[in-house]
Coordinates of C-alpha atoms in Angstrom, one line a residue:
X7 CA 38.7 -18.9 4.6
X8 CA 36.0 -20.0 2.3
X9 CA 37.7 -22.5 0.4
X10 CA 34.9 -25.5 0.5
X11 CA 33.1 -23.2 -2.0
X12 CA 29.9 -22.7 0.6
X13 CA 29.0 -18.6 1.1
X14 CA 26.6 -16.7 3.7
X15 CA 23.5 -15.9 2.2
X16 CA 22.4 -12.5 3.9
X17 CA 18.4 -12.0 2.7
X18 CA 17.3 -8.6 2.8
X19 CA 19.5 -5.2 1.8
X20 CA 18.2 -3.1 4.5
X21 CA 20.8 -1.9 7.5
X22 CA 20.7 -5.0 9.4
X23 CA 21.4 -7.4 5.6
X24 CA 24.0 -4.7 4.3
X25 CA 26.3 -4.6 8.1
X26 CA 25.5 -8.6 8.4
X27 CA 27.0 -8.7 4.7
X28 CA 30.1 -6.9 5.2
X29 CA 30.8 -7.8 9.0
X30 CA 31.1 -11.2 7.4
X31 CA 32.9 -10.2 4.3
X32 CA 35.4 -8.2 5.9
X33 CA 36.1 -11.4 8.2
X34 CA 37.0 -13.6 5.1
X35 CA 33.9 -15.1 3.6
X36 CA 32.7 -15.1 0.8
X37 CA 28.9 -13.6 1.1
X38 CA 25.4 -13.5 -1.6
X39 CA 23.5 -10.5 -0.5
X40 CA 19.7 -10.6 -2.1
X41 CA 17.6 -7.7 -2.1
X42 CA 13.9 -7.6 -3.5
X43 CA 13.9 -4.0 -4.5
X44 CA 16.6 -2.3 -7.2
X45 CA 18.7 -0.6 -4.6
X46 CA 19.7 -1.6 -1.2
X47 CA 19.5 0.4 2.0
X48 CA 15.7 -1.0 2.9
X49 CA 13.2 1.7 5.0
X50 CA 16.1 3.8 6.2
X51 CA 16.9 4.4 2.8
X52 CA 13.4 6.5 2.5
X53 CA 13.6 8.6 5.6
X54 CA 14.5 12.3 6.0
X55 CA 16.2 11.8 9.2
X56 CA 17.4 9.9 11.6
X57 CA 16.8 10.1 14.6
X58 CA 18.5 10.7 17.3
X59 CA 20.7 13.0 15.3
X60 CA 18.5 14.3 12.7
X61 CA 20.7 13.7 9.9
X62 CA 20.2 12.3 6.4
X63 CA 20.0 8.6 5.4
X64 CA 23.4 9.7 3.8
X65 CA 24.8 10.1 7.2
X66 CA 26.1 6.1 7.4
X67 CA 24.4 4.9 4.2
X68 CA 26.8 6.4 2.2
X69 CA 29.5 4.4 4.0
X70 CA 28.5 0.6 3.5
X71 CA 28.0 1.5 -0.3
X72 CA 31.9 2.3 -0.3
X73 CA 32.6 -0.9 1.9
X74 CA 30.4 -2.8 -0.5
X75 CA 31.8 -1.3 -3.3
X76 CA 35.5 -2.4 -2.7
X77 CA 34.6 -5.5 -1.0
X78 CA 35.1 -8.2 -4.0
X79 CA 33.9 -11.0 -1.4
X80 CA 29.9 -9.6 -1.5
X81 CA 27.8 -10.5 -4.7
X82 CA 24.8 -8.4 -4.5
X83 CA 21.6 -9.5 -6.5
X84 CA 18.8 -6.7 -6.3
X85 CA 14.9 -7.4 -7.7
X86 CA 16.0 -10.7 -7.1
X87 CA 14.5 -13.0 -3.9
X88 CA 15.2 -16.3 -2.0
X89 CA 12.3 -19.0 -3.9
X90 CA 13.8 -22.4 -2.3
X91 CA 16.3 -23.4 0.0
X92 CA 17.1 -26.9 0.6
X93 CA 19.6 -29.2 3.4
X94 CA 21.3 -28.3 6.5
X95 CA 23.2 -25.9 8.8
X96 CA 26.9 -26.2 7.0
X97 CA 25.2 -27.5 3.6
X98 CA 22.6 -25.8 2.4
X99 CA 21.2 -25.2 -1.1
X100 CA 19.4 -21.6 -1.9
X101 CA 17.7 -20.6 -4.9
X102 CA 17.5 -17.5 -5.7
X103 CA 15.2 -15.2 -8.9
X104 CA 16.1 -12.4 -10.0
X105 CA 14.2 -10.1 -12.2
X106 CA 15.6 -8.3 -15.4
X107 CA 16.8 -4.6 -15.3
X108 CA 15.8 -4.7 -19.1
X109 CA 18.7 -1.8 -18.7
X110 CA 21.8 -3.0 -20.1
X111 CA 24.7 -2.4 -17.4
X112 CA 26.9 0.5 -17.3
X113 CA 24.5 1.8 -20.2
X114 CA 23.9 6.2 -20.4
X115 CA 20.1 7.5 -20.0
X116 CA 19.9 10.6 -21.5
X117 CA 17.8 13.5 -20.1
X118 CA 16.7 13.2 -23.4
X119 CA 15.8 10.1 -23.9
X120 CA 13.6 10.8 -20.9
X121 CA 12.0 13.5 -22.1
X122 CA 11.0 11.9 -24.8
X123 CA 9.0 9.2 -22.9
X124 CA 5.6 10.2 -22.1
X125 CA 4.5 6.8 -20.3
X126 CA 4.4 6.8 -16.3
X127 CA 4.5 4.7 -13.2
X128 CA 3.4 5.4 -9.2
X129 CA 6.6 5.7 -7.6
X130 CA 6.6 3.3 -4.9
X131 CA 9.7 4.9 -3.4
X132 CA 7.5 7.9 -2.4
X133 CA 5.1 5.6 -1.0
X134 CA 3.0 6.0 -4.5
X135 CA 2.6 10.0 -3.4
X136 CA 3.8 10.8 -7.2
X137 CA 5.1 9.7 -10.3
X138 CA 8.0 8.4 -12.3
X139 CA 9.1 7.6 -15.8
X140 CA 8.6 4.1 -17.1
X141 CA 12.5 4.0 -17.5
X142 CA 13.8 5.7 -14.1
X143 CA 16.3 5.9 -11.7
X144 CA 14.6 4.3 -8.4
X145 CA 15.9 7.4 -6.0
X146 CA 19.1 10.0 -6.1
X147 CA 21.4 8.1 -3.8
X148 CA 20.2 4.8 -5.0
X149 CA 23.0 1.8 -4.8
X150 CA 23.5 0.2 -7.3
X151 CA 23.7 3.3 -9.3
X152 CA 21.6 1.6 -12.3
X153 CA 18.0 2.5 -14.2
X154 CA 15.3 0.1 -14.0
X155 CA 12.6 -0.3 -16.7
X156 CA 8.5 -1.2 -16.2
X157 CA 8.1 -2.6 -19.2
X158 CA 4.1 -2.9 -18.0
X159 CA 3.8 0.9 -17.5
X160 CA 5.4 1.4 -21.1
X161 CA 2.8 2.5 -24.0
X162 CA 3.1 1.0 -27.1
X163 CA 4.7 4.1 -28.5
X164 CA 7.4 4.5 -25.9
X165 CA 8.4 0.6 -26.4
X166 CA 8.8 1.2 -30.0
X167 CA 11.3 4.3 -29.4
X168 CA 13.3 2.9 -27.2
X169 CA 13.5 -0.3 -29.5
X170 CA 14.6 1.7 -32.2
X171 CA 16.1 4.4 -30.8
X172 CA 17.7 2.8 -27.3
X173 CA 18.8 -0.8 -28.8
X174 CA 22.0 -0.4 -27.0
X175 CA 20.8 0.8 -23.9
X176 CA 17.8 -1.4 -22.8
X177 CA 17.0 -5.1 -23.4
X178 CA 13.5 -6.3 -24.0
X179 CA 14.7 -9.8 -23.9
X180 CA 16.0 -10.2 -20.8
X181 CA 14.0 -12.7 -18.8
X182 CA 14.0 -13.9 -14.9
X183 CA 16.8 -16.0 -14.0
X184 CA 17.4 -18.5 -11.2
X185 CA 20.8 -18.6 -9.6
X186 CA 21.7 -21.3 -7.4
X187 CA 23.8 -20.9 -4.5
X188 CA 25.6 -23.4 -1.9
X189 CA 25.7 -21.6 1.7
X190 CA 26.7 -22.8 4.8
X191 CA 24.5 -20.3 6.4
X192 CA 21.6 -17.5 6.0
X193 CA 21.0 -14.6 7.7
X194 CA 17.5 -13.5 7.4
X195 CA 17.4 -9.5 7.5
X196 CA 14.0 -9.0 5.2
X197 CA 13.0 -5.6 7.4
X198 CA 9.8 -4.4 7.9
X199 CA 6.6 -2.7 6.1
X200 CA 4.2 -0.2 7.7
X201 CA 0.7 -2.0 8.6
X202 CA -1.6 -1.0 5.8
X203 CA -4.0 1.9 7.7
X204 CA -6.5 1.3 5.3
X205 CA -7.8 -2.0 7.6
X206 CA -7.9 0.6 10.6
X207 CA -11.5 2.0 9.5
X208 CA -12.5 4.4 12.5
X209 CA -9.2 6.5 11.1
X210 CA -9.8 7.8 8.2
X211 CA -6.9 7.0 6.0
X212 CA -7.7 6.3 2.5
X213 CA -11.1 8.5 3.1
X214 CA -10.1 11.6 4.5
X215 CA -7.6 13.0 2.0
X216 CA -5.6 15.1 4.8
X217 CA -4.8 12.1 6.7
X218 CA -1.2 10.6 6.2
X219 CA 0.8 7.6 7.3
X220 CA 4.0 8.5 9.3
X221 CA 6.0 6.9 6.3
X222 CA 4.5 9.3 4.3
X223 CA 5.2 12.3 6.4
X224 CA 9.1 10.9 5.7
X225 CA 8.8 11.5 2.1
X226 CA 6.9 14.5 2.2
X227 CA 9.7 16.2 4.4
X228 CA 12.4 15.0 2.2
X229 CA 13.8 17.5 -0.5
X230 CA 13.7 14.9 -3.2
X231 CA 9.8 13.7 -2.2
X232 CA 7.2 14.2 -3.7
X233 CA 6.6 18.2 -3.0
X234 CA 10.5 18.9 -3.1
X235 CA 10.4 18.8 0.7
X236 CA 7.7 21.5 1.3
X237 CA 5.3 20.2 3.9
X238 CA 1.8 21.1 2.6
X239 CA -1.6 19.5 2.4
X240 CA -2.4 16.5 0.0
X241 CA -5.8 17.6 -1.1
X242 CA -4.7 21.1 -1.7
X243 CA -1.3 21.8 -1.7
X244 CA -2.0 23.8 1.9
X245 CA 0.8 24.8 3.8
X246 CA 0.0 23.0 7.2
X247 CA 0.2 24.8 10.4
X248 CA -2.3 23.0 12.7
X249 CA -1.0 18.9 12.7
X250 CA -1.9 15.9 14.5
X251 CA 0.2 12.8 15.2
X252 CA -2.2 10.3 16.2
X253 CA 0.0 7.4 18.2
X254 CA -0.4 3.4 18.2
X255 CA -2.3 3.3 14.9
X256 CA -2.8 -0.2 14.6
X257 CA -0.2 -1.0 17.3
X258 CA -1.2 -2.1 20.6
X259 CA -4.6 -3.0 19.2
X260 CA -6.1 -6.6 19.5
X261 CA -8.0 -6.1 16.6
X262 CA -4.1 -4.9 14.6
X263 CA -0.9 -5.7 16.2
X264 CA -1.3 -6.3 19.7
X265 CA 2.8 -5.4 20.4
X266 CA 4.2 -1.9 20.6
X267 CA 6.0 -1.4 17.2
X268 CA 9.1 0.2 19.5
X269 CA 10.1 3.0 17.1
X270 CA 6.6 5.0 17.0
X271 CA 7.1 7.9 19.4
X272 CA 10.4 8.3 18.1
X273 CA 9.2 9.1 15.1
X274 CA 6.3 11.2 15.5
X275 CA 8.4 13.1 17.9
X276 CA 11.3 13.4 15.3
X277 CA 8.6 14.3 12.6
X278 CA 6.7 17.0 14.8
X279 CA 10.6 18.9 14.7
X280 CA 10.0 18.5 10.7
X281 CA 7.2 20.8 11.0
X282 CA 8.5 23.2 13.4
X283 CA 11.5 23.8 11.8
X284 CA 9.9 24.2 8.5
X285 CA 6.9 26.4 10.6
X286 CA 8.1 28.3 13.1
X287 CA 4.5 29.5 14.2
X288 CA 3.0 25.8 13.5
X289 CA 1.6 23.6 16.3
X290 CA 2.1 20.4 17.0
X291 CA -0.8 18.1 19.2
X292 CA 0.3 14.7 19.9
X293 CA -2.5 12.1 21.0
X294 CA -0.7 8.8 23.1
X295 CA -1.2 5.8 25.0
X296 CA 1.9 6.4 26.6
X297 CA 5.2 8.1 24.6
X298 CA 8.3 5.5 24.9
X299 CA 11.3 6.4 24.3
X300 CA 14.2 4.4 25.1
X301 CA 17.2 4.9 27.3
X302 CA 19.0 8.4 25.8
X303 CA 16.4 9.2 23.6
X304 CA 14.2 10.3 26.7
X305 CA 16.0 14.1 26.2
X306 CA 14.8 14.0 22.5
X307 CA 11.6 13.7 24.2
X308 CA 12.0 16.0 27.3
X309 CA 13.3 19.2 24.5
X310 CA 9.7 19.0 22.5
X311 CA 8.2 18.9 25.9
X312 CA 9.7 22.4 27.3
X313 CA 8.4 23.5 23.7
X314 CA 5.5 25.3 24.0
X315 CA 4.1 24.9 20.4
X316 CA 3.7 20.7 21.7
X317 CA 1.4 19.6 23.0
X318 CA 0.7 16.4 24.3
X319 CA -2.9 14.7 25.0
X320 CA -2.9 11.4 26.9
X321 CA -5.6 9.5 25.0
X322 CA -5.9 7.6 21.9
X323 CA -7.4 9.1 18.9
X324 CA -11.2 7.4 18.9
X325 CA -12.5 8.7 15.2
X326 CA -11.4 10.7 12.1
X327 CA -13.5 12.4 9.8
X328 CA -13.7 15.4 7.4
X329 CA -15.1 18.4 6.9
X330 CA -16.4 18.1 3.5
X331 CA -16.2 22.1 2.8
X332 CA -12.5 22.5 4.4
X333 CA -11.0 19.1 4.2
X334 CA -9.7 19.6 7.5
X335 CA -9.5 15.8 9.6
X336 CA -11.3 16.4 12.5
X337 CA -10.1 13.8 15.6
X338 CA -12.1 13.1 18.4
X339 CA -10.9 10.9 21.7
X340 CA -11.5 11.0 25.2
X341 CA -8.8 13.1 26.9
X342 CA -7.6 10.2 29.9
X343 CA -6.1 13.3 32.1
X344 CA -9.1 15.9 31.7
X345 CA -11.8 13.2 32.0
X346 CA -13.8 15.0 29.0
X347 CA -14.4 13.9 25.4
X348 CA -12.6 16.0 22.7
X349 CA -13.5 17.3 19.4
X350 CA -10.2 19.0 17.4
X351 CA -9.7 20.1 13.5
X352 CA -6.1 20.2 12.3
X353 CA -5.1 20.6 8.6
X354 CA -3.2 17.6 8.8
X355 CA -3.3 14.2 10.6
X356 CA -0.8 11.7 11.0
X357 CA -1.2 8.0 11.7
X358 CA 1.9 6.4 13.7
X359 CA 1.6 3.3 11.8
X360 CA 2.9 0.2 13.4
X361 CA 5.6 -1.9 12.0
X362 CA 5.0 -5.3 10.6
X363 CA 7.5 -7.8 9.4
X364 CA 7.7 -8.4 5.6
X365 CA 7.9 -12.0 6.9
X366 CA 3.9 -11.9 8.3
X367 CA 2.8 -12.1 4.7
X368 CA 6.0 -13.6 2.6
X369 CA 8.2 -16.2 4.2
X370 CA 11.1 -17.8 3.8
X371 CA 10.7 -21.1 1.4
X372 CA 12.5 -23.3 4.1
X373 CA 11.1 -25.8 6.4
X374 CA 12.3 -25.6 9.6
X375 CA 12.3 -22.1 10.3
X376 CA 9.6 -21.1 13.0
X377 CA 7.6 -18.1 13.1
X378 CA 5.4 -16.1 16.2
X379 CA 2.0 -15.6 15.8
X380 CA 2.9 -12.3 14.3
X381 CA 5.3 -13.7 11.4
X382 CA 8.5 -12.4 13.4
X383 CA 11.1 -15.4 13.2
X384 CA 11.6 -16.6 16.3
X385 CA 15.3 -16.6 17.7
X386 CA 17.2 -19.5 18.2
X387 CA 14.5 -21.2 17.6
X388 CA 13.7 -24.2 14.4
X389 CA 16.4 -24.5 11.1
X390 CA 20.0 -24.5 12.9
X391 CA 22.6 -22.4 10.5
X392 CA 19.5 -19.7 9.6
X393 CA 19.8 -16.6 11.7
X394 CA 17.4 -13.1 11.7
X395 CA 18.2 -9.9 12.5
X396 CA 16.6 -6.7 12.5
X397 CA 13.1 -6.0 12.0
X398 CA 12.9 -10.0 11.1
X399 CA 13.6 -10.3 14.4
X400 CA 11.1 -8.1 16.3
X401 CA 10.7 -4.1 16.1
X402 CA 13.9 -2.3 16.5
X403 CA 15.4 1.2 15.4
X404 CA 18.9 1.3 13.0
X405 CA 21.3 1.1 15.4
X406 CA 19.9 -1.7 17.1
X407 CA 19.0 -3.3 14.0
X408 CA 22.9 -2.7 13.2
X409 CA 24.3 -4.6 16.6
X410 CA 21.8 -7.4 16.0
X411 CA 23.3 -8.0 12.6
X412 CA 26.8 -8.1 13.4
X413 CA 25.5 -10.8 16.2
X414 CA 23.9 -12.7 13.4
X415 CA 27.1 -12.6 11.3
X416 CA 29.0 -13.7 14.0
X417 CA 26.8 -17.0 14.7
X418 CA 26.5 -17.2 10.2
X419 CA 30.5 -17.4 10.6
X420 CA 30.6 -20.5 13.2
X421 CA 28.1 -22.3 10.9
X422 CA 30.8 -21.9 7.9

């Protein structure tokens, strides 16, 4: 169907770039699939759960790597990113880097090879919470199924054994290429990032060491995080049984975002059933503007409410600070029902940080393409033939992120 040559460009490997990708593969075309980071799957990819469910990421993830991997129509490109795209709807130009592996494909790392590496890197996939090999496998489920290597993060002595010893495994040569690519249309599907907390001051994140980000809380509750599931304090290695979810962190806020960041509550409500589960006798205190949840999910909401280890404060969390003998967070904020000021220490406190799109601080090199005031692309709006979805879009959860793709597809397709 694609015979003048021209493919769908799909940027972003997230849910809504991976359905967009194969909704229009699976019609006929011919699709490029570009994804910054060495494995696709985007945020969902890091979470414990989903909710409304509460299954794995593996629950549907698992499925577009099998449609992706017999699809011969999708070329993916991961560590690679969109640098220049040039022309019209129905003729465009698109440029596209991509960073080196330096691991050779289909080549074997040995656990012992690994072993023998002493040099180290912050993971980013557990939101920098712990560490990885210099040469490592970015996480257990990853797609593709390849290593990466930091060359940076490697010490003089490591580089030198894996020259030596790992010639045929790893290539120190290997430089950026660009690939060019002629497209008839582009989807943009570049996701999200969680606002950085460390801007909201009155807080506490980044000073008070028991206070976490809600994407945090994700990894900590996953079995291959960064404490092997095991929900315990940062500073000490606690086991928490007195936790805060402190709502709207930087959503809602002139000063921050002023919009809702849509999937918030859900989370903090699907993250306070981590906690229970894992601590029967824990309790859970949830300060709020107001708790949305959308159509169906209300009951996910209306179950933790029946549950008397919730409880829910309508107010928004004012100050955090620490006990500097305990470490416990200490949140104070005027209680809106009661009238009366409130002083409470928790072991642990989580910020429901808002959702930002990756497109507020990196855009998409083509003119044309218009943008809110937030850095959300604006629908049918500027560059004809260039479509978002997803969290590009404005803040959504999967599934919705899912439907708007296959929208985006479906308009990519009448471009072609």
């Amino acid at each position: 169907m694609t015979s003048n040559g021209k493919k769908i460009v799909v940027i972003g490997g997230g849910v809504a770039g991976m359905t967009a990708a194969l909704e229009a593969a699976e019609t006929g075309y011919d699709v490029v699939l570009v994804e910054k980071e060495a494995y696709l799957g985007g945020r969902a990819a890091r979470m414990h759960r989903y909710f409304p469910k509460m299954c794995p990421p593996t629950c549907g993830m698992e499925i577009n790597f099998k449609r992706l991997r017999s699809n011969p129509r999708v070329t993916i490109y991961t560590l690679a990113k969109v640098i220049r795209v040039t022309g019209q709807a129905g003729d465009y130009e698109v440029t596209i880097q991509k960073k080196p592996r330096r691991v050779k494909d289909n080549a074997v790392i040995s656990a012992e090879i690994l072993e023998k590496l002493t040099s180290e890197r912050d993971n980013d996939f557990n939101m920098g919470m712990n560490k990885t090999k210099a040469l490592y496998y970015p996480h257990p489920m990853a797609f593709p199924a390849q290593y990466v290597l930091d060359a940076e993060a490697l010490s003089k002595e490591d580089r030198t054994y894996l020259e030596t010893e790992c010639a045929n495994a790893v290539d120190f040569n290997a430089e950026p290429e660009e690939i060019a690519v002629k497209a008839g249309a582009i989807v943009i599907a570049t996701g999200w990032r969680p606002y950085d907390a460390r801007k909201i001051e009155n807080l506490g994140f980044g000073r008070c060491a028991n206070v976490i980000t809600n994407v945090m809380m994700e990894r900590l509750a996953s079995p291959e995080g960064p404490t092997g599931g095991k929900l315990v304090r940062p500073s000490d290695g606690k086991e928490i049984k007195r936790v805060a979810f402190a709502q709207c962190a930087g959503s809602r806020d002139e000063k921050h975002l002023p919009y809702c960041s849509a999937v918030c509550c859900m989370g903090s409500l699907k993250q306070a059933r981590y906690v229970l589960e894992q601590s029967p006798e824990a309790s859970v205190t949830i300060f709020y503007i107001d708790i949305r949840t959308i159509s169906r999910h209300e009951k996910f909401y209306y179950e933790l409410m029946e549950d008397k280890r919730v409880t829910f404060v309508k107010g928004k969390a004012a100050q955090v600070t620490e006990n500097p003998a305990t470490g416990d967070p200490i949140v104070e904020l005027e209680d809106a029902v009661a009238g009366k000021k409130k002083k409470e220490t928790f072991d642990l406190v989580v910020l429901a940080a808002g959702m930002e799109p990756n497109t507020a601080a990196e855009k998409i090199p083509c003119e044309g393409i218009v943008y809110d005031e937030y850095g959300f692309v604006v629908r049918e709006e500027g560059a004809k033939g260039i479509f978002a979805a997803g969290c590009a879009q404005r803040p959504v959860d999967v599934a919705r992120a899912a439907r708007q793709a296959t929208g985006a597809a479906l308009k990519a397709i009448q471009c072609m």
